[in-house]
XYZ file of C-alpha atoms in Angstrom:
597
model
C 118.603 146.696 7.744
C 116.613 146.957 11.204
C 119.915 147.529 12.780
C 120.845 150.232 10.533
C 117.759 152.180 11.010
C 118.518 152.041 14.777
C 121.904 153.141 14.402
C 120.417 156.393 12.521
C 117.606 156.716 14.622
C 119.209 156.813 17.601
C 121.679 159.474 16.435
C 118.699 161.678 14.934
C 120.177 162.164 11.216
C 119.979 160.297 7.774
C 122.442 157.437 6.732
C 125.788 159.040 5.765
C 129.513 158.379 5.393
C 130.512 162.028 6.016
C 132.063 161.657 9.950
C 131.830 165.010 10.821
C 128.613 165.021 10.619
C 127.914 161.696 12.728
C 130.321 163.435 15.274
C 128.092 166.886 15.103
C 124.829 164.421 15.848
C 126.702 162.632 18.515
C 127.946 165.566 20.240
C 123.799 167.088 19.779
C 122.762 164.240 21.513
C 125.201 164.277 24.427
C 123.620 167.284 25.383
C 120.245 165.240 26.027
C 121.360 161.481 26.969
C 123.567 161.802 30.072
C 125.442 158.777 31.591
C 124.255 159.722 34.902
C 120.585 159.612 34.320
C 119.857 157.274 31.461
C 122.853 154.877 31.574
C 121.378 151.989 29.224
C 120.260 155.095 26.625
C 124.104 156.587 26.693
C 125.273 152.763 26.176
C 123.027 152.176 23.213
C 124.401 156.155 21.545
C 128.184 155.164 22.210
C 127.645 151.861 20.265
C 125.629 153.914 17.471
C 128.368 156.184 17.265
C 131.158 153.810 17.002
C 129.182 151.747 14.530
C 128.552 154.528 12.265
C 132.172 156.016 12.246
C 133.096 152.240 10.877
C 130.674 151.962 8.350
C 131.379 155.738 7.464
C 135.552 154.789 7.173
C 134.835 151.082 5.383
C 132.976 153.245 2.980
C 135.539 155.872 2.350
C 137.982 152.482 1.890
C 135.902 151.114 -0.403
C 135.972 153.898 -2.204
C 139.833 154.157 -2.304
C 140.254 150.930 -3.177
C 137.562 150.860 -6.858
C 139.203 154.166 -7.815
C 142.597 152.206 -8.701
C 142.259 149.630 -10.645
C 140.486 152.099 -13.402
C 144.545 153.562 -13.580
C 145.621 150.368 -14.515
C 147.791 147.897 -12.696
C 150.958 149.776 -13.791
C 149.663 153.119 -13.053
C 151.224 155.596 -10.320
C 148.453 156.567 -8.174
C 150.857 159.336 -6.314
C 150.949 161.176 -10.402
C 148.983 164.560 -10.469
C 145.235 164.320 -12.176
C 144.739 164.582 -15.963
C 144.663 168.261 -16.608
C 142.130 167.654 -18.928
C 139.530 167.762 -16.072
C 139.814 171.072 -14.650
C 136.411 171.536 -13.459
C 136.139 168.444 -11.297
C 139.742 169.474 -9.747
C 138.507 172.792 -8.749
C 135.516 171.321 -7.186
C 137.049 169.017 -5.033
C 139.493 172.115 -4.075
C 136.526 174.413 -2.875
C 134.803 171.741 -1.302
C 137.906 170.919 0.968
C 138.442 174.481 1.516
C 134.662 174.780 2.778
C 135.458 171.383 5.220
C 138.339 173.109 6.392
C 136.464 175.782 7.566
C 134.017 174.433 9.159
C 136.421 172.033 11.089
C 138.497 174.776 12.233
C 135.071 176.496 13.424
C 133.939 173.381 15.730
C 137.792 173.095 17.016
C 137.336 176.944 18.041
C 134.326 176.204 19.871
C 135.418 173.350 21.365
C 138.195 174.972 22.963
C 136.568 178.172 24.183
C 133.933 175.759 25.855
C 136.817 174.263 27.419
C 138.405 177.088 28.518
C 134.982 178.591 29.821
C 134.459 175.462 31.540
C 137.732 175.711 33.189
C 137.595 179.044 34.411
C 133.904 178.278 36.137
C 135.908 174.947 37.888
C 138.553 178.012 39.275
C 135.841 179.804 40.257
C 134.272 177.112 42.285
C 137.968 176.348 44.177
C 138.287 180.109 45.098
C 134.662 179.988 46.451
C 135.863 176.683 48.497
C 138.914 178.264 49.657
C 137.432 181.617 50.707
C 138.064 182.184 55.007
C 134.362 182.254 55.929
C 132.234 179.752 54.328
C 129.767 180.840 51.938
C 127.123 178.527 50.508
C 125.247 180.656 48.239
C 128.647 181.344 46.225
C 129.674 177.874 46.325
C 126.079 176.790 45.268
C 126.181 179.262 42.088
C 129.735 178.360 40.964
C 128.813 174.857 41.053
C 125.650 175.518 38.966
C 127.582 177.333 36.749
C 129.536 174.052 36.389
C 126.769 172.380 35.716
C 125.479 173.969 33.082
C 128.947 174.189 30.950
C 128.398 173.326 27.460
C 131.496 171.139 27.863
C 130.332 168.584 29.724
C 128.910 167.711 26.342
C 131.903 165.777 25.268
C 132.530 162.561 27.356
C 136.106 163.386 28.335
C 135.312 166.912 29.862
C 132.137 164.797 31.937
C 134.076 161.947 33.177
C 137.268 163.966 34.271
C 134.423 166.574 35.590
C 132.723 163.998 37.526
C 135.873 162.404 39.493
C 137.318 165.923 40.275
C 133.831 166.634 42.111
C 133.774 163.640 43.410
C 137.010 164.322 44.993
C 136.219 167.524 46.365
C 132.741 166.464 47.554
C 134.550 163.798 50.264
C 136.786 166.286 51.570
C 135.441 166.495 55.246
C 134.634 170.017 56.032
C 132.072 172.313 56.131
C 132.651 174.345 52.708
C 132.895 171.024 50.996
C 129.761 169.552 52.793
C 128.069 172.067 50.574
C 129.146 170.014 47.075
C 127.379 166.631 48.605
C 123.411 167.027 47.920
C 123.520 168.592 44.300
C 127.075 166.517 42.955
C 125.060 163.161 43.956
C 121.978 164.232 42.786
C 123.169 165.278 39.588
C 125.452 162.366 38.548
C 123.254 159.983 39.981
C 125.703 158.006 42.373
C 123.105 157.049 44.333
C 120.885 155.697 41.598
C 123.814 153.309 39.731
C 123.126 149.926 39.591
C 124.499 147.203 42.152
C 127.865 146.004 40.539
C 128.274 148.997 38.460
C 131.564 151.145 38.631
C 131.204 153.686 41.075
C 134.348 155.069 42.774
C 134.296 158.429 41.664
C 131.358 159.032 44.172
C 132.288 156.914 47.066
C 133.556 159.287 49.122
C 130.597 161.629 48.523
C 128.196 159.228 49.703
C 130.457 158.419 52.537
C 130.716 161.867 53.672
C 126.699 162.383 52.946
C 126.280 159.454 55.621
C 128.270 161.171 57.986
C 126.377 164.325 57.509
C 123.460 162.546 58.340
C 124.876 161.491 61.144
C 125.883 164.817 62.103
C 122.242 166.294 61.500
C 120.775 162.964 63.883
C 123.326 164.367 66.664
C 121.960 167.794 66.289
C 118.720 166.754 66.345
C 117.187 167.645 69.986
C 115.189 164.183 70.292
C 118.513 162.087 69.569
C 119.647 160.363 72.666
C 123.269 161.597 72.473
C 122.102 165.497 71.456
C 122.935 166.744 75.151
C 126.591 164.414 74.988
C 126.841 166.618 71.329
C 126.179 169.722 72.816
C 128.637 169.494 76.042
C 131.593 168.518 73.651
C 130.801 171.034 71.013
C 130.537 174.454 73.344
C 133.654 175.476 75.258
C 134.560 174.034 78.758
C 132.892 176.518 82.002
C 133.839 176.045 85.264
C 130.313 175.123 86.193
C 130.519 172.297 83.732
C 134.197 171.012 84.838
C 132.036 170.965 88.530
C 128.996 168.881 87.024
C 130.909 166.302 85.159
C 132.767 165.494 88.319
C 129.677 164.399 89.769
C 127.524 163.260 86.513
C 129.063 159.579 86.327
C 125.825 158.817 84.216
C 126.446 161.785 81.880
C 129.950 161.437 81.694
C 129.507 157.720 80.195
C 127.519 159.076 77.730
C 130.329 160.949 76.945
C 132.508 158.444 76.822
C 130.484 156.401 74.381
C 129.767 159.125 72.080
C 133.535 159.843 71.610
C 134.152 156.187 70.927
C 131.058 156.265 68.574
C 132.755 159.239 66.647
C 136.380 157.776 66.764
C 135.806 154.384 65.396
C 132.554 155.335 63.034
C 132.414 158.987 62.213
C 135.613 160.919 62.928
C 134.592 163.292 60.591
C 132.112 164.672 63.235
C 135.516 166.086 65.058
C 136.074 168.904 62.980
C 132.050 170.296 64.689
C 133.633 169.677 67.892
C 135.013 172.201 70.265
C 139.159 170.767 70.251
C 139.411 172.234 73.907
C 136.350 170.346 75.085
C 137.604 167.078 73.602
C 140.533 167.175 75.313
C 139.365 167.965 78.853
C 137.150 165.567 78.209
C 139.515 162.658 77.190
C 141.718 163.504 80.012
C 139.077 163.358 82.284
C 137.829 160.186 81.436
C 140.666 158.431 81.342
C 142.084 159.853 84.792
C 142.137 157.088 87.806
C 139.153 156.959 89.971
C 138.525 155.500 93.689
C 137.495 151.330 93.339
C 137.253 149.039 94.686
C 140.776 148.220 96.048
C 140.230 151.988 97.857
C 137.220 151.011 99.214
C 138.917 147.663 100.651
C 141.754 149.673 101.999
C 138.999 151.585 104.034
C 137.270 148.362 105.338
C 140.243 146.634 106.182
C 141.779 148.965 109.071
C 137.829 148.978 110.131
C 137.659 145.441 110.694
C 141.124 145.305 112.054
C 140.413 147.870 114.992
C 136.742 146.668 115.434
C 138.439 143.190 115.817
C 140.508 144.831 118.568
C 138.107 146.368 120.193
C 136.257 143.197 120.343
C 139.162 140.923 121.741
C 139.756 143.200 124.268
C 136.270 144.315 125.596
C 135.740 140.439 125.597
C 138.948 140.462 128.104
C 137.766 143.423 130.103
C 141.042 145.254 129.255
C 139.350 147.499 127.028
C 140.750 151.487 127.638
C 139.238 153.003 124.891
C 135.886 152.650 123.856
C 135.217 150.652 120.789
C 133.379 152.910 118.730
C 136.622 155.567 119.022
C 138.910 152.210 117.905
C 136.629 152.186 114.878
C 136.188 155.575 114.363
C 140.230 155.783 114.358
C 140.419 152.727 111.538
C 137.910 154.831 109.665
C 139.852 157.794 109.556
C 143.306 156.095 108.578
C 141.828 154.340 106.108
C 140.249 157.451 104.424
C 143.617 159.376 104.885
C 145.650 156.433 103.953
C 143.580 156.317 100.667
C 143.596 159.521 99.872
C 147.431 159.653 100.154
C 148.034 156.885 98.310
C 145.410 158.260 95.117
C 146.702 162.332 95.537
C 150.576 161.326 95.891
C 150.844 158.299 93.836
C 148.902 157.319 91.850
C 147.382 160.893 90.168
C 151.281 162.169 89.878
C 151.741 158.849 88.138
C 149.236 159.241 86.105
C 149.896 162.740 84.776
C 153.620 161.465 84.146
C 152.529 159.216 81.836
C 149.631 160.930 79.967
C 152.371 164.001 79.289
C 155.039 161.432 77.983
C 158.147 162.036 79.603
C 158.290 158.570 81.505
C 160.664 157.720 79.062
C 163.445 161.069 80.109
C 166.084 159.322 82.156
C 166.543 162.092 84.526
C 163.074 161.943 85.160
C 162.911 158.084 84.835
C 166.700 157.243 86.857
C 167.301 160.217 88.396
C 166.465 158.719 91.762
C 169.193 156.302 91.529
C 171.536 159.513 91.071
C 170.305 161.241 94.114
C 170.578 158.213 96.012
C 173.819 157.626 94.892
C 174.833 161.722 95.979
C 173.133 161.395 99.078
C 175.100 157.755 100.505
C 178.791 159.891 99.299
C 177.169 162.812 101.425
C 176.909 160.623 104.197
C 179.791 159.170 104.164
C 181.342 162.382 104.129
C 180.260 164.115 107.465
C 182.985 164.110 109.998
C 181.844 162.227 113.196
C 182.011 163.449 116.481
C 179.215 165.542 116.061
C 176.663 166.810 119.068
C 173.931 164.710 119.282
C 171.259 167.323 118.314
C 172.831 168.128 115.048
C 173.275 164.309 114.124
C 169.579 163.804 114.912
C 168.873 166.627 112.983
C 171.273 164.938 109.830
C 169.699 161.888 110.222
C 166.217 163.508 109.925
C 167.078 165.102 106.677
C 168.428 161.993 105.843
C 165.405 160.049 106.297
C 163.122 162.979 104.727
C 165.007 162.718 101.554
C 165.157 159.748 101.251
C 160.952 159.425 101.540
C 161.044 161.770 99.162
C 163.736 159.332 96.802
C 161.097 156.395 97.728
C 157.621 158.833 96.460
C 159.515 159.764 93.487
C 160.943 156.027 92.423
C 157.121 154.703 93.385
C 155.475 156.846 90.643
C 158.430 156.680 87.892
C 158.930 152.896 88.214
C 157.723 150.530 85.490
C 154.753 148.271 86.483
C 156.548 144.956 87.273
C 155.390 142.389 88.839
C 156.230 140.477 92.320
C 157.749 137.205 90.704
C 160.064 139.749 88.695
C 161.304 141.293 91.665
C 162.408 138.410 93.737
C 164.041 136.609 90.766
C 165.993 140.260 91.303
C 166.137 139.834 94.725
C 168.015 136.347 94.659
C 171.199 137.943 93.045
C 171.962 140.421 95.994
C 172.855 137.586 99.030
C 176.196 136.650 96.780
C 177.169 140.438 96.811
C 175.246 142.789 99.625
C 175.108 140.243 102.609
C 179.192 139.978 102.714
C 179.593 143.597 102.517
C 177.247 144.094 105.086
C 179.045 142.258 107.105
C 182.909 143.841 106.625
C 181.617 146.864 106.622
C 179.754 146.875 110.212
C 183.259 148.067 111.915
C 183.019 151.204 109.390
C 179.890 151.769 110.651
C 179.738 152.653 114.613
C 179.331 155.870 115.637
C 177.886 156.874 111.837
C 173.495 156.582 111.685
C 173.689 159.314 108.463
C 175.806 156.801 106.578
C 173.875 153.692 107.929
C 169.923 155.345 106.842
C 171.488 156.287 103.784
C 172.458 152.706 103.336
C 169.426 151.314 104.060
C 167.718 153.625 101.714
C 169.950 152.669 98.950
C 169.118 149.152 99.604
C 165.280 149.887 99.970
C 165.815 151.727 96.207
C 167.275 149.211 95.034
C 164.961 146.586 95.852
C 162.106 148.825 94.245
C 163.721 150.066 91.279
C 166.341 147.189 90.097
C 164.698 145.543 87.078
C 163.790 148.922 86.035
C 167.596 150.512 86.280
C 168.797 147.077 84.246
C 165.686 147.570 81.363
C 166.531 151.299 80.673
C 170.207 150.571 80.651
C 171.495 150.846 77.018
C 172.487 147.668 74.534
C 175.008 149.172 72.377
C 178.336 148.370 72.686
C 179.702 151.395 73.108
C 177.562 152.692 76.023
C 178.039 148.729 77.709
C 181.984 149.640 77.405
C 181.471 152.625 79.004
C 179.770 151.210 81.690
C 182.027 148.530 82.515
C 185.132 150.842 82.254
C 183.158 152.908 85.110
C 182.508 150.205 87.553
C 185.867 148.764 86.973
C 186.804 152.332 87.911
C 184.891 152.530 90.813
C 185.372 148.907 92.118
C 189.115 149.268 92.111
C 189.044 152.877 94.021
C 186.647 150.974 96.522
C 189.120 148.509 96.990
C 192.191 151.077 97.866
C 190.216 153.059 99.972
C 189.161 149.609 101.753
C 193.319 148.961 101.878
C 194.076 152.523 103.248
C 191.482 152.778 105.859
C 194.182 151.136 107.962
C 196.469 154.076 107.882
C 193.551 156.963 106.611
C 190.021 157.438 108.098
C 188.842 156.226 104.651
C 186.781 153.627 105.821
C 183.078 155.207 105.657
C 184.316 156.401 102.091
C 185.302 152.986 101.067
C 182.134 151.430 102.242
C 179.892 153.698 100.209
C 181.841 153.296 97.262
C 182.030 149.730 97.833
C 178.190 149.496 97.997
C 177.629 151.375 94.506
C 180.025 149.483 92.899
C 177.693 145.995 94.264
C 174.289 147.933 93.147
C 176.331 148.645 89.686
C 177.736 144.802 89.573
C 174.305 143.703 89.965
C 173.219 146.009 86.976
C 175.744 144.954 85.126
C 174.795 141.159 85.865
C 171.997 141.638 82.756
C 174.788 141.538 79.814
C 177.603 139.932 81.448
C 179.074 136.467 80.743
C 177.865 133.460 83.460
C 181.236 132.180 83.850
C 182.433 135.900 85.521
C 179.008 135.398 87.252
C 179.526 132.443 88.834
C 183.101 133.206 89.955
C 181.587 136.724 91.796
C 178.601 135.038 93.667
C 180.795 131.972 94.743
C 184.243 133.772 95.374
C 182.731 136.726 97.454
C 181.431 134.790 100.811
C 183.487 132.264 100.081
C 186.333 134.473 100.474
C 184.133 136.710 102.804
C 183.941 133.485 105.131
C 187.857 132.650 105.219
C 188.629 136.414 106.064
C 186.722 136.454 108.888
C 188.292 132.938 110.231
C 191.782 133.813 109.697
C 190.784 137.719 111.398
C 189.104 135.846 114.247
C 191.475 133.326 115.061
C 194.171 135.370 115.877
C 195.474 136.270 118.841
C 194.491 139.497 119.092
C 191.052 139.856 120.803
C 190.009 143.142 120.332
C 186.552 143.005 118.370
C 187.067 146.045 116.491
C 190.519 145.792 115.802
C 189.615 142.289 114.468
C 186.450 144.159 112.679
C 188.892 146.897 111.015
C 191.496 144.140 109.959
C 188.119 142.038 108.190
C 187.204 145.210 106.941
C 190.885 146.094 104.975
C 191.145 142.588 103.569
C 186.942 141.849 103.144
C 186.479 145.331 101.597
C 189.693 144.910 99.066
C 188.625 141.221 98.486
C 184.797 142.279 97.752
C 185.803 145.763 95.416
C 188.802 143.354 93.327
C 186.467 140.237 92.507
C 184.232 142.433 90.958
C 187.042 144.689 89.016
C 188.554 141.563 87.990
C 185.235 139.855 86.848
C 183.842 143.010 85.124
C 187.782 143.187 83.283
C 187.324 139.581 82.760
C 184.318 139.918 80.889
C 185.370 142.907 78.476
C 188.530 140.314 78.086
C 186.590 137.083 77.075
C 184.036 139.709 74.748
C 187.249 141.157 72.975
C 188.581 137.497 72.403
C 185.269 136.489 71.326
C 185.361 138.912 68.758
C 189.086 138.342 67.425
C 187.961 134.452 66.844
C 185.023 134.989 65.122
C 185.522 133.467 62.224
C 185.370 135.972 58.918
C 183.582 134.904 55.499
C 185.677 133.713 52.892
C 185.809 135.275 49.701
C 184.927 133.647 46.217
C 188.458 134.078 44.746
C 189.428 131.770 47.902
């Protein structure tokens, strides 16, 4: 009975069966218990309510069930009622008419407080979404929310409550307005440890980072000056002071990394042009210590000189001039190397087009253009305008060199000379024919020491940004087939045609494109081009030699027919060999058998 009592008392009416009214007195005292501030009190008026709507429906079973056996066992329940009770029929007619009404009166209410409530919700959103931020309207529309008469019943609160909660962790500064009053008035900072609490866990996020945001604008915090440089817009006079602030610029530093891994939110207060400059600027290459060595060393190179030779008494220039001169090339050589290198380099990379192969391998192109060139100028030139030629030469091919240095990937020195070891097999006998083919011709022989000096730089980057897919590999090996062979019949013809500096520049690309081509091809053709090519190099040269003609460059230009077609054949035969023993390869791969089989 003591639990009865407290299942009325806590619902505020008398014991009844009649469930609209328990749901009347549950929905009056929604309007005074709320979840959010007396959890353990809306607990304890949920269970009262559910208890009384089954006692209230056992009782109207109950009911049911001693009203038929007074028909009798046989008697058809679904019959109409004796009409010899006409008043209690019309009774129980005008009492069902009166529930009626009233039902259809709370379901009217119900509904216009929900559509009231919704249309103060839409309210709030337009206030949200309004250009300029406005907290006084936002404020009002949410207090208007607030106080709807729907959030009475527990399915308008709850879905209520998560949509808020939703809109109060949206990070920016019309939502930041929803944080303070949505917390305080559903109480997610006052739940219990353990208890459910998701619908306000992004509020309470985003209230710490508004904290955080009013700590940063707070003039005593340590990082308020760091705040204020990154949240006004970039001057001149500040671009000048950070250059020479390294204290204040690794405050900066650390407060971006602060707000990137803890608070990112605090972005959106930033100034986006500030940031950047910023981020750029701190992550652009400074002078270190490998500068300051390469300023010391020359130093102590020329003091050292000075020193031998004042010791001597040989000494022509005074020693603190020798220093003074070690000084300055140092400086300039460091400066040079950090303007022309290593800030281009830099800049290439931070505006990602490293990866453009014109702008990555265009080099090897130009080199490429520029040893045809050569080999195209007609000799017998004046001597000013070949020094002039070989000038140019040599200027663009500096300019080849600066752009390879600051396009090339960072490999190391062991990766390199593992590269290195594959050109003896291939270069070394060329450079040998082809010395007949190259008297009287410097242009051709600086552009061939350029393309060798390339090479050696930008090799194992070439081979990694050379394409795996069959079809481009194909491609490729039709090419240098292509240009092997025509190496090899210019080689033949230089005999009867002045086709010999031709021949040897072609024959030189088609080695650098061999060697390439060494990455993906099979060892077997490998081994046959490194061994076969001095090998057959060597007998040339013995058989050219031991004639009986003694005429060193007729004997040159004879090594140079056979060597050049022996050099440009092996390695159209071994590239066609390989596409060959690839094409078998894939005819006797064996295919899957079928089930049916």
């Amino acid at each position: 009975m003591a639990v009865d009592r407290s299942i009325w008392r806590e619902l505020a009416i008398s014991p009844s069966t009649d469930e609209r009214e328990i749901r009347r007195a549950y929905a009056r005292r929604l309007k005074i218990v709320h979840p959010e501030d007396d959890p353990q009190g809306f607990q304890a008026l949920r269970d009262a309510y559910e208890q009384a709507l089954h006692r209230a429906r056992h009782a109207a079973w109950q009911d049911l069930q001693s009203a038929a056996p007074e028909a009798g066992p046989d008697a058809d329940l679904h019959q109409p009622v004796d009409e010899d009770q006409p008043a209690d029929r019309g009774e129980t007619r005008l009492d069902a008419v009166a529930t009626d009404d009233v039902l259809a009166g709370e379901i009217a209410r119900d509904q216009a407080d929900r559509t009231e409530h919704q249309r103060r919700c839409d309210a709030l959103l337009a206030a949200l979404n309004r250009p300029t931020v406005d907290e006084e309207s936002i404020l009002n529309a949410l207090i208007d929310v607030f106080h709807s008469r729907a959030l009475g019943a527990l399915d308008t609160h709850q879905s209520t409550e998560h949509w808020l909660g939703q809109l109060a962790a949206q990070r920016s500064p019309a939502f930041a307005v929803l944080v303070e009053p949505t917390v305080a008035f559903f109480g997610w900072d006052r739940r219990p440890v353990g208890e459910h609490w998701s619908p306000g866990l992004g509020a309470l996020q985003h209230r710490e980072d508004l904290d955080t945001l009013k700590r940063l604008r707070s003039p005593g915090h340590p990082a308020h000056a760091s705040f204020v440089a990154l949240a006004k817009p970039m001057r001149f006079k500040d671009r000048v002071a950070a250059r020479f602030s390294p204290d204040f610029r690794k405050q900066i530093g650390d407060l971006l990394a602060r707000i990137d891994y803890e608070t990112p939110y605090v972005l959106n207060y930033l100034n986006p042009n500030s940031i950047a400059w910023w981020r750029q600027h701190l992550s652009r290459p400074r002078f270190g210590l490998s500068s300051l060595a390469l300023v010391i060393i020359p130093v102590a190179i020329c003091a050292l000189i000075a020193a031998v030779q004042n010791g001597a008494g040989r000494s022509t220039v005074p020693p603190l001039i020798m220093i003074a001169g070690g000084l300055i090339g140092g400086l300039l050589s460091v400066l040079a190397g950090h303007y022309f290198l290593i800030l281009p380099r830099w800049r290439l990379l931070q505006s990602g087009r490293s990866s453009d192969f014109w702008i990555s391998c265009g080099w090897a192109v130009a080199a490429a253009g520029l040893v045809l060139l050569a080999a195209l100028v007609p000799p017998g030139l004046s001597d000013a305008t070949t020094g002039v030629l070989v000038v140019s030469v040599g200027l663009i091919g500096a300019a080849l060199v600066w752009w390879a240095a600051i396009v090339l990937d960072n490999d190391g020195f062991k990766t390199r000379l593992q590269w290195l070891f594959t050109w003896p097999p291939v270069f070394l006998p060329l450079w040998i024919v082809a010395q007949s083919a190259l008297l009287g011709r410097p242009m051709l022989w600086v552009s061939l020491w350029l393309l060798l000096l390339l090479f050696a730089m930008g090799a194992v980057h070439l081979a990694r940004r050379a394409s795996s897919t069959p079809q481009t590999r194909r491609t490729a090996d039709i090419g240098l087939i292509s240009l092997a062979a025509t190496g090899a019949a210019l080689a033949l013809a230089s005999d009867v045609l002045p086709s010999a500096p031709l021949a040897v520049a072609v024959l030189y690309l088609a080695a650098a494109g061999g060697i390439l081509a060494s990455a993906h091809q099979s060892l077997p053709m490998l081994r046959i081009r490194r061994w076969a090519t001095p090998i057959g190099v060597v007998f040339l040269a013995l058989v050219s030699f031991s004639g009986p003609d003694t005429d060193v460059q007729t004997t040159g230009s004879t090594l140079f027919v056979w060597g050049g077609a022996w050099i440009g054949g092996l390695i159209a035969l071994t590239t066609l060999g390989d596409r060959i023993g690839l094409f078998v390869k894939k005819k006797k791969k064996p295919r899957p058998r079928s089930l049916a089989a």
